[in-house]
PDB file of C-alpha atoms and ligand atoms in Angstrom:
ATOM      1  CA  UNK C  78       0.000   0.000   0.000  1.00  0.00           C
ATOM      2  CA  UNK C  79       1.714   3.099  -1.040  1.00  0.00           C
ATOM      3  CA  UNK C  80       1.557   6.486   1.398  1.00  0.00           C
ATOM      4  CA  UNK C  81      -1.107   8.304   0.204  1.00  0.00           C
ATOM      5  CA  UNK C  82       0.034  11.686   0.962  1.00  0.00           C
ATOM      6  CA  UNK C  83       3.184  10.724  -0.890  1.00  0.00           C
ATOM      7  CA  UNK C  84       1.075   9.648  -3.590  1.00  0.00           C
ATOM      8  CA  UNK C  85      -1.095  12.753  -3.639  1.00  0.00           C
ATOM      9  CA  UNK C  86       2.067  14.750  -3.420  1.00  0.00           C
ATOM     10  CA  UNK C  87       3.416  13.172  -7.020  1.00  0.00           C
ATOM     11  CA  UNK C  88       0.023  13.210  -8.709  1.00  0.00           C
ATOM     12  CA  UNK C  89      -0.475  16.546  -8.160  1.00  0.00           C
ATOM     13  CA  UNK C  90       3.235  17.590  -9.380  1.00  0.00           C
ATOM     14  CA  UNK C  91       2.529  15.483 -12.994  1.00  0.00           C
ATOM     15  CA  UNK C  92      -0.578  16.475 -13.561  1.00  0.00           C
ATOM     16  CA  UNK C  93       0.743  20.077 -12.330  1.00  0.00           C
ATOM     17  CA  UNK C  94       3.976  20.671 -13.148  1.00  0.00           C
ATOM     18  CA  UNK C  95       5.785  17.882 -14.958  1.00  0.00           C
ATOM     19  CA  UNK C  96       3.400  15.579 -16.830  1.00  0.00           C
ATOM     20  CA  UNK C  97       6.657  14.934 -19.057  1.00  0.00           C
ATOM     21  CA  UNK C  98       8.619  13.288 -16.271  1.00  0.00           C
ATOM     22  CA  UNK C  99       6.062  10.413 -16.407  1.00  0.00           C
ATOM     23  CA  UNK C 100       6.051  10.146 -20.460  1.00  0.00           C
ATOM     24  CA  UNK C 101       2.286  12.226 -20.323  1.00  0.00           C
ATOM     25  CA  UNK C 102       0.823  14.890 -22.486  1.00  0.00           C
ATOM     26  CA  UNK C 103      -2.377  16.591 -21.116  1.00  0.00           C
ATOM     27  CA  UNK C 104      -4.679  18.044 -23.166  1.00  0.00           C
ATOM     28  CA  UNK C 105      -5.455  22.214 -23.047  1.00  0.00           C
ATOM     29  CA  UNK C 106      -7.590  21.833 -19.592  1.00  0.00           C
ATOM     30  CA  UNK C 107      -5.376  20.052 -18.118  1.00  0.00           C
ATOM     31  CA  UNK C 108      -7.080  16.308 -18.552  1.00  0.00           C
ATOM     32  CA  UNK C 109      -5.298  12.925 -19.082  1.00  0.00           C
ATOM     33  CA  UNK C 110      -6.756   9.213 -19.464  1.00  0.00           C
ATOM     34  CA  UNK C 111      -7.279   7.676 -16.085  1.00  0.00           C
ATOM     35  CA  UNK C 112      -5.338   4.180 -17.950  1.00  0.00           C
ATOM     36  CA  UNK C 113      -2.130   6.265 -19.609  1.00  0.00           C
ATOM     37  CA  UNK C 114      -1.534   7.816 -16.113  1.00  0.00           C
ATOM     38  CA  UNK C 115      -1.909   4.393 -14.190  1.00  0.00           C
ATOM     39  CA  UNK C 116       0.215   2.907 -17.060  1.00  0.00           C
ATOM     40  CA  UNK C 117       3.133   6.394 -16.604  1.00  0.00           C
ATOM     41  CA  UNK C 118       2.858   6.089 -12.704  1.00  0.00           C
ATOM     42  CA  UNK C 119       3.635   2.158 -12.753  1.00  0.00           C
ATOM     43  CA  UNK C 120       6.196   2.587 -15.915  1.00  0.00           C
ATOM     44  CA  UNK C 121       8.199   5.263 -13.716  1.00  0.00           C
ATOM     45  CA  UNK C 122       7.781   3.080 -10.259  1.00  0.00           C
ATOM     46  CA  UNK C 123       5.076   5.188  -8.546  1.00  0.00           C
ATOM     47  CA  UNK C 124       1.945   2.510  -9.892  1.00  0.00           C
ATOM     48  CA  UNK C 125      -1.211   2.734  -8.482  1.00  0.00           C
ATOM     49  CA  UNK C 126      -4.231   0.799  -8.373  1.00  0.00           C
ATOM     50  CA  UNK C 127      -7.389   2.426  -9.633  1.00  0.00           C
ATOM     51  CA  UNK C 128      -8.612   2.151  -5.879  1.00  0.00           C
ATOM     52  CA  UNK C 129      -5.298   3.703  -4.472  1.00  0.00           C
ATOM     53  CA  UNK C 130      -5.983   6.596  -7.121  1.00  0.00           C
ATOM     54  CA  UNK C 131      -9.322   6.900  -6.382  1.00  0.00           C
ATOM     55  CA  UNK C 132      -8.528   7.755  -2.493  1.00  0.00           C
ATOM     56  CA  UNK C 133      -6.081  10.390  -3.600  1.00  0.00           C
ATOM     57  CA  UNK C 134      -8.881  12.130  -5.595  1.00  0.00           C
ATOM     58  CA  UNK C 135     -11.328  11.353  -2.764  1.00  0.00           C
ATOM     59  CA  UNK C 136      -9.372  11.862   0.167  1.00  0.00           C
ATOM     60  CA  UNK C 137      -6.852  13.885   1.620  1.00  0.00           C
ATOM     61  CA  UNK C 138      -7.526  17.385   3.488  1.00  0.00           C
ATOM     62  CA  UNK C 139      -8.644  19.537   0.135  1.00  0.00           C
ATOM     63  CA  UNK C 140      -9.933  18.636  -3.471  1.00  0.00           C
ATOM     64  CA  UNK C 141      -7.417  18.637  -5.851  1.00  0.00           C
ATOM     65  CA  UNK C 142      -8.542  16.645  -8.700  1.00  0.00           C
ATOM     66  CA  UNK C 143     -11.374  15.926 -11.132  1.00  0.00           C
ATOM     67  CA  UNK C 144     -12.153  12.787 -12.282  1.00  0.00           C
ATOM     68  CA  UNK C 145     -14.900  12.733 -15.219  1.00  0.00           C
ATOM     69  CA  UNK C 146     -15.619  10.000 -17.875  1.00  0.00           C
ATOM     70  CA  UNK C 147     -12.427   8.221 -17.846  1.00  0.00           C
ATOM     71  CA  UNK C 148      -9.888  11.156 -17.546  1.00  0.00           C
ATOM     72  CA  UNK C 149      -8.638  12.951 -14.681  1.00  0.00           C
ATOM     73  CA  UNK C 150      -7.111  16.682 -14.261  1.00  0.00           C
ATOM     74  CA  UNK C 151      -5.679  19.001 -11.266  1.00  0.00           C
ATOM     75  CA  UNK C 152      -8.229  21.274 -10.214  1.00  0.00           C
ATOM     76  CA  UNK C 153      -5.412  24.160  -9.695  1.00  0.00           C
ATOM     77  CA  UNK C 154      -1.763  24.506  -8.628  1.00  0.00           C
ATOM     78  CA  UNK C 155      -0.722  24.311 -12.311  1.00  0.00           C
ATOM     79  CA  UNK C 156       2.340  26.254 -13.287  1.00  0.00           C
ATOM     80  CA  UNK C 157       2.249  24.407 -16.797  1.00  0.00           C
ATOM     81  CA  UNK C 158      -0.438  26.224 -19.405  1.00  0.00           C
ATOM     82  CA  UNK C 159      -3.791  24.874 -19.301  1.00  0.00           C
ATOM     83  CA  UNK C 160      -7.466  26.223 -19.517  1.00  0.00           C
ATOM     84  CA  UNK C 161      -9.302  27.444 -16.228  1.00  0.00           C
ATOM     85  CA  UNK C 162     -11.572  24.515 -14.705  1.00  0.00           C
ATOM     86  CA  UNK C 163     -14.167  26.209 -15.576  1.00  0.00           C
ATOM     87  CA  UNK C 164     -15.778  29.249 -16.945  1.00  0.00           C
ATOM     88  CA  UNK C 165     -15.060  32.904 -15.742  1.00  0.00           C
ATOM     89  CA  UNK C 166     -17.382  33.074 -12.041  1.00  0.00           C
ATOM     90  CA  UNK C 167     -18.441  36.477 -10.284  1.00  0.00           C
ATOM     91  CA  UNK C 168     -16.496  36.221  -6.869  1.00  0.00           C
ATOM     92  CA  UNK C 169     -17.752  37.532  -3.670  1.00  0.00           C
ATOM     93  CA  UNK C 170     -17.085  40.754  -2.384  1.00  0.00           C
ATOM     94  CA  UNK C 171     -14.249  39.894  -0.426  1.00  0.00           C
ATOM     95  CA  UNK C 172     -11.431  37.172  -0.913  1.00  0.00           C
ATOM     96  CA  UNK C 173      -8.721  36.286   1.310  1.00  0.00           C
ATOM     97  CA  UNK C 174      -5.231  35.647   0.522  1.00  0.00           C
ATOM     98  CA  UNK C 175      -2.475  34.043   2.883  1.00  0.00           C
ATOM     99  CA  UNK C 176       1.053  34.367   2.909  1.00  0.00           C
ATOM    100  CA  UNK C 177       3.853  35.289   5.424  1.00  0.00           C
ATOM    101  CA  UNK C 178       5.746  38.309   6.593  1.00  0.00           C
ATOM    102  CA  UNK C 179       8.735  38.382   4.348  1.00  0.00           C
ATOM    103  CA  UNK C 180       6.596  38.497   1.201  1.00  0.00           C
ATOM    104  CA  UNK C 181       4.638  41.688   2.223  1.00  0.00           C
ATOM    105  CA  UNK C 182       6.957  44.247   1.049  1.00  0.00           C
ATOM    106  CA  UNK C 183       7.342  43.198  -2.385  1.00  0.00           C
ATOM    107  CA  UNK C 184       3.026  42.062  -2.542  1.00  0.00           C
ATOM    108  CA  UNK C 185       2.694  46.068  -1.206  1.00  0.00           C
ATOM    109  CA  UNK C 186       5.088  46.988  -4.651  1.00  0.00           C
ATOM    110  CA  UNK C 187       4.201  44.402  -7.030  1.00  0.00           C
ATOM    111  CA  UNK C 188       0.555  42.782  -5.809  1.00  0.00           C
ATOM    112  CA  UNK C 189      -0.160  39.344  -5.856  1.00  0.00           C
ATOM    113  CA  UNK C 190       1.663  37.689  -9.141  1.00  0.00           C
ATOM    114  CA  UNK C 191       1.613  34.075  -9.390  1.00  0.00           C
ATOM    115  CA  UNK C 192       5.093  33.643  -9.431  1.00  0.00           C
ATOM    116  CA  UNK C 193       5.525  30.240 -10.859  1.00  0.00           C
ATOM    117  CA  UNK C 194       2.427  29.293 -11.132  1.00  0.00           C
ATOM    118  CA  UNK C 195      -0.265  29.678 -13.606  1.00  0.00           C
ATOM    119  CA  UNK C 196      -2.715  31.923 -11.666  1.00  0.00           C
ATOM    120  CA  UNK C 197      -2.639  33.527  -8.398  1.00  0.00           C
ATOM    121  CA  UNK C 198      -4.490  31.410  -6.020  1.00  0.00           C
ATOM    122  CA  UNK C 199      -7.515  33.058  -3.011  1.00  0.00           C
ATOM    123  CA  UNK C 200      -9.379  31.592  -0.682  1.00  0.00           C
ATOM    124  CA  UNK C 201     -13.324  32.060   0.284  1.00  0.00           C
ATOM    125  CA  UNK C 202     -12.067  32.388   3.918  1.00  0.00           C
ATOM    126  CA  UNK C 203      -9.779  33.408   6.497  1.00  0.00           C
ATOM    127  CA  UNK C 204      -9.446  30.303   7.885  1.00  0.00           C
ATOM    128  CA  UNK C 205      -8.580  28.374   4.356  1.00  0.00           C
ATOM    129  CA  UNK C 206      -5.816  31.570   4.255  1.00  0.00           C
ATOM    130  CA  UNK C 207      -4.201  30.668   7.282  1.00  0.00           C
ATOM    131  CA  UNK C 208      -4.056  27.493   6.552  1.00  0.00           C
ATOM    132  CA  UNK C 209      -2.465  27.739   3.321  1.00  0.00           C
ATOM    133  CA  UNK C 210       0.008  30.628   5.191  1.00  0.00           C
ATOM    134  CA  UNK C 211       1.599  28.216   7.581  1.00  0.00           C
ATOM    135  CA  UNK C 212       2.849  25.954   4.798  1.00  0.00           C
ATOM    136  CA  UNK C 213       5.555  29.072   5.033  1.00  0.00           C
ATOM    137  CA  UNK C 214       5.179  30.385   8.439  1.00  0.00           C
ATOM    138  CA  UNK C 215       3.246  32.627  10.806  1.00  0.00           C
ATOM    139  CA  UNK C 216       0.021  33.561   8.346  1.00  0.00           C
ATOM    140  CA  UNK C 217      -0.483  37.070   7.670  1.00  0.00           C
ATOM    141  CA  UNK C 218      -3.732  37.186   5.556  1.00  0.00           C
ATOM    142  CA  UNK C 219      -4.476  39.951   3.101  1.00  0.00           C
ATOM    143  CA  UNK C 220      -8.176  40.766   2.150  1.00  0.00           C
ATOM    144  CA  UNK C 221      -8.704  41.244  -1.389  1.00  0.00           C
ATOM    145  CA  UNK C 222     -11.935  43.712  -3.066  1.00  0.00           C
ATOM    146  CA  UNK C 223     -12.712  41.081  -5.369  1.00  0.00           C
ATOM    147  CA  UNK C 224     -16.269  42.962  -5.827  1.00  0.00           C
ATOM    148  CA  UNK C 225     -14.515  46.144  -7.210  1.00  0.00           C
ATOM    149  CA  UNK C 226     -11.756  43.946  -8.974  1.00  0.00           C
ATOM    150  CA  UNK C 227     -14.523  42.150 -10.784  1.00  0.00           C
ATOM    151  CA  UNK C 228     -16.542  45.370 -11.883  1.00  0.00           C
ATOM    152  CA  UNK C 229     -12.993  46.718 -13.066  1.00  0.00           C
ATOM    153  CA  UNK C 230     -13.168  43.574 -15.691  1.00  0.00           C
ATOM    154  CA  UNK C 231     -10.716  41.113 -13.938  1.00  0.00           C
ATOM    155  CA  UNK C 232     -11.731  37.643 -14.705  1.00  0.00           C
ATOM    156  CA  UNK C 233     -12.196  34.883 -11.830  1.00  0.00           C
ATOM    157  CA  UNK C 234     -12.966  31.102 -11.624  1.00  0.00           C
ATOM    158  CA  UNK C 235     -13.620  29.091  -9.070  1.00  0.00           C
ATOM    159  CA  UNK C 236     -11.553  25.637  -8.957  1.00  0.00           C
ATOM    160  CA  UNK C 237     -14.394  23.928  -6.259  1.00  0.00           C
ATOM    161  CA  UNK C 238     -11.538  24.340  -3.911  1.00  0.00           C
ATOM    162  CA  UNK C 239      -9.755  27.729  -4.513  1.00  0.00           C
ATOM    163  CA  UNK C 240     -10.510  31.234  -6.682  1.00  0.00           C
ATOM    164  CA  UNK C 241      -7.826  31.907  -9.306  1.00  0.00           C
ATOM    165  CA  UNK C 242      -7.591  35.380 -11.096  1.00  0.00           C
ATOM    166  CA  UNK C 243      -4.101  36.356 -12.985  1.00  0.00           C
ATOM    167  CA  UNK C 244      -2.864  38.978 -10.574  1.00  0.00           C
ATOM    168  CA  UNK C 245      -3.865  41.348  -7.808  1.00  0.00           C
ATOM    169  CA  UNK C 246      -2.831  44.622  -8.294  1.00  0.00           C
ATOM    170  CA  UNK C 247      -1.899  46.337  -5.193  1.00  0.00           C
ATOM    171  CA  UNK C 248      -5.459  48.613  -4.964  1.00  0.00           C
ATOM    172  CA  UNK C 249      -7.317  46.131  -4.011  1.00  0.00           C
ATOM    173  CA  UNK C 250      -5.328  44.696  -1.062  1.00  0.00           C
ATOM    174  CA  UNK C 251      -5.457  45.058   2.416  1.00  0.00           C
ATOM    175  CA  UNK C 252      -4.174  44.075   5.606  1.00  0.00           C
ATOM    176  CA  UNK C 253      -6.191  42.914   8.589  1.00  0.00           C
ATOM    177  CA  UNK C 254      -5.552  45.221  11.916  1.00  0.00           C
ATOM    178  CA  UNK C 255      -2.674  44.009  14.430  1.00  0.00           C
ATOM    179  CA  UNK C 256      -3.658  41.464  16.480  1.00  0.00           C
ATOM    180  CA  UNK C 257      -2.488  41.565  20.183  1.00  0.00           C
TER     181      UNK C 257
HETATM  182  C1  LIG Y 261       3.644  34.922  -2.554  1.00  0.00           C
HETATM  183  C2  LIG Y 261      -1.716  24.923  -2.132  1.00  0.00           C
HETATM  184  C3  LIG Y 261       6.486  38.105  -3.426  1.00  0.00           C
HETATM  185  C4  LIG Y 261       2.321  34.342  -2.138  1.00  0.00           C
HETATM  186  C5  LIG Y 261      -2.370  26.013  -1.297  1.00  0.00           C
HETATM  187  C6  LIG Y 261       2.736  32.925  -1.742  1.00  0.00           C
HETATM  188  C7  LIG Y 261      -2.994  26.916  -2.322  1.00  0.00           C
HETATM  189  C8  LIG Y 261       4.518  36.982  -3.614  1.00  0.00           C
HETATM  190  C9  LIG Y 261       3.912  32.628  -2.655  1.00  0.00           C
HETATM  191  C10 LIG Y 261      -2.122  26.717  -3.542  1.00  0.00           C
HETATM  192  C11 LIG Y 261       4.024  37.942  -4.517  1.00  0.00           C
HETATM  193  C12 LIG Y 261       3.546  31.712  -3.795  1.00  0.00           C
HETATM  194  C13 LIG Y 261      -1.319  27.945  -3.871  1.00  0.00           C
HETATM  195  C14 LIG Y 261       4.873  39.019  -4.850  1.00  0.00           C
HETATM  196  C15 LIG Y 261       2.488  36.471  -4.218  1.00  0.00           C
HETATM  197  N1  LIG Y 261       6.091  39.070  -4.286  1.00  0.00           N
HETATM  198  N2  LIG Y 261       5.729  37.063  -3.068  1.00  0.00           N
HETATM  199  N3  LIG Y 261       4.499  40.000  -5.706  1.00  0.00           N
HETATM  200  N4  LIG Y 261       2.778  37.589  -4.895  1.00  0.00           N
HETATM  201  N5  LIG Y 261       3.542  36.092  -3.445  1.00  0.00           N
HETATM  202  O1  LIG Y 261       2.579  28.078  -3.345  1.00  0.00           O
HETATM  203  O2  LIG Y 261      -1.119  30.820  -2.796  1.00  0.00           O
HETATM  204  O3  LIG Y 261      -2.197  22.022  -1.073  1.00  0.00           O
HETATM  205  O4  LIG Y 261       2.676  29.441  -5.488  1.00  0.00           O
HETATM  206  O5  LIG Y 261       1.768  35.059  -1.061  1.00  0.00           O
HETATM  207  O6  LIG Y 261      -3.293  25.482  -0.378  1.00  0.00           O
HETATM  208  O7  LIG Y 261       0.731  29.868  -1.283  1.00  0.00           O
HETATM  209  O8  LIG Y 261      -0.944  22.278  -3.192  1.00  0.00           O
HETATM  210  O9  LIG Y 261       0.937  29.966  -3.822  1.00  0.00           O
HETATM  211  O10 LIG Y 261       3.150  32.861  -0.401  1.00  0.00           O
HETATM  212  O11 LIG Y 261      -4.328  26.630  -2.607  1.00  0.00           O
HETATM  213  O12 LIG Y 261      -3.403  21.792  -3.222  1.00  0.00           O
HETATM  214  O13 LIG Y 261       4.330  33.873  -3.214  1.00  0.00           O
HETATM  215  O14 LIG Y 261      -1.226  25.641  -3.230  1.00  0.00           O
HETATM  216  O15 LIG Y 261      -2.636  23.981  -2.560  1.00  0.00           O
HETATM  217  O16 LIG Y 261       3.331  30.427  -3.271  1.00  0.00           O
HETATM  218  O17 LIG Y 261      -0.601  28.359  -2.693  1.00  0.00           O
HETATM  219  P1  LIG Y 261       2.416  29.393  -4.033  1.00  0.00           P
HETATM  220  P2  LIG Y 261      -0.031  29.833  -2.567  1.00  0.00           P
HETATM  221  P3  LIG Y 261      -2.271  22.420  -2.525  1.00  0.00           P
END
């Protein structure tokens, strides 16, 4: 029985990342056959039985995957090119995004770029933020006006899991009051 988390872990980075280092092409949104990944995974020493990749989709402590008719995709993450999940979504007003100290200055100058991913990633809470902050660190979580971002014509989709929009300019960020 392989560690799931381990499993989950190399999944994500082919069908993210490096669907090459497994022999894989995915198509523009990101999908691949269900049977050519099985096949890549065992060919490369990482196999899987349908039921072991089923649990990785299904389980784990966030959706990260989509598996429709036959094919499977990441659901976000991507820093290879693919199509949005799905189509462009109003957001609500206000979106949170979590990060760490040491990133602030340069998010102040720059905004939120996605760096090297595909799209910058937000979550529908503060508490999805932190969480996603203290893979780095002590969260600091930044609010984001994705109400007046949207009227201004930036584009949004929603992965199930996690908003994605290209950048966040600097405008429409702020930072939550000092907590003692
Ligand atoms: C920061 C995980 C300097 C940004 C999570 C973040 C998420 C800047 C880091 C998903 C910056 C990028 C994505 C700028 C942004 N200057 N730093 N201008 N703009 N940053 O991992 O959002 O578990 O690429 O704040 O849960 O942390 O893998 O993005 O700290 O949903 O499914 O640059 O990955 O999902 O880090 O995480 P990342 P993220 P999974």
């Amino acid at each position: 029985m392989p560690d799931l988390v381990a499993a989950s872990k190399h999944v994500a980075f082919v069908l993210r990342h490096d669907p090459a280092s497994v022999g894989l092409v995915l198509d523009a949104h990101g999908w691949v056959e269900v049977a050519d990944l099985l096949a890549a995974l065992a060919a490369h020493g990482h196999a899987l039985t349908p039921d072991e990749l089923d649990q990785v989709v299904t389980g784990g402590d966030k959706r990260r995957f989509e598996l429709r008719d036959g094919r499977i995709r990441a659901l976000h993450g991507h820093s290879v090119v693919v199509e949005p999940a799905g189509p462009p979504v109003a957001p609500p007003p206000v979106l949170y995004h979590g990060t760490v100290a040491r990133f602030i200055p340069a998010i102040r100058t720059e905004g939120l770029l996605p760096g090297q991913r595909r799209w910058v990633h937000l979550s529908h809470d503060r508490a999805t933020a932190c969480d996603v902050a203290a893979r780095r660190g002590r969260p600091v979580v930044l609010h984001v006006d994705a109400a007046a971002m949207h009227t201004a014509g930036h584009v949004f989709y929603w992965s199930g899991t996690v908003w994605l929009t290209a950048a966040v300019p600097p405008a429409y960020l702020s930072s939550e009051p000092q907590r003692r």
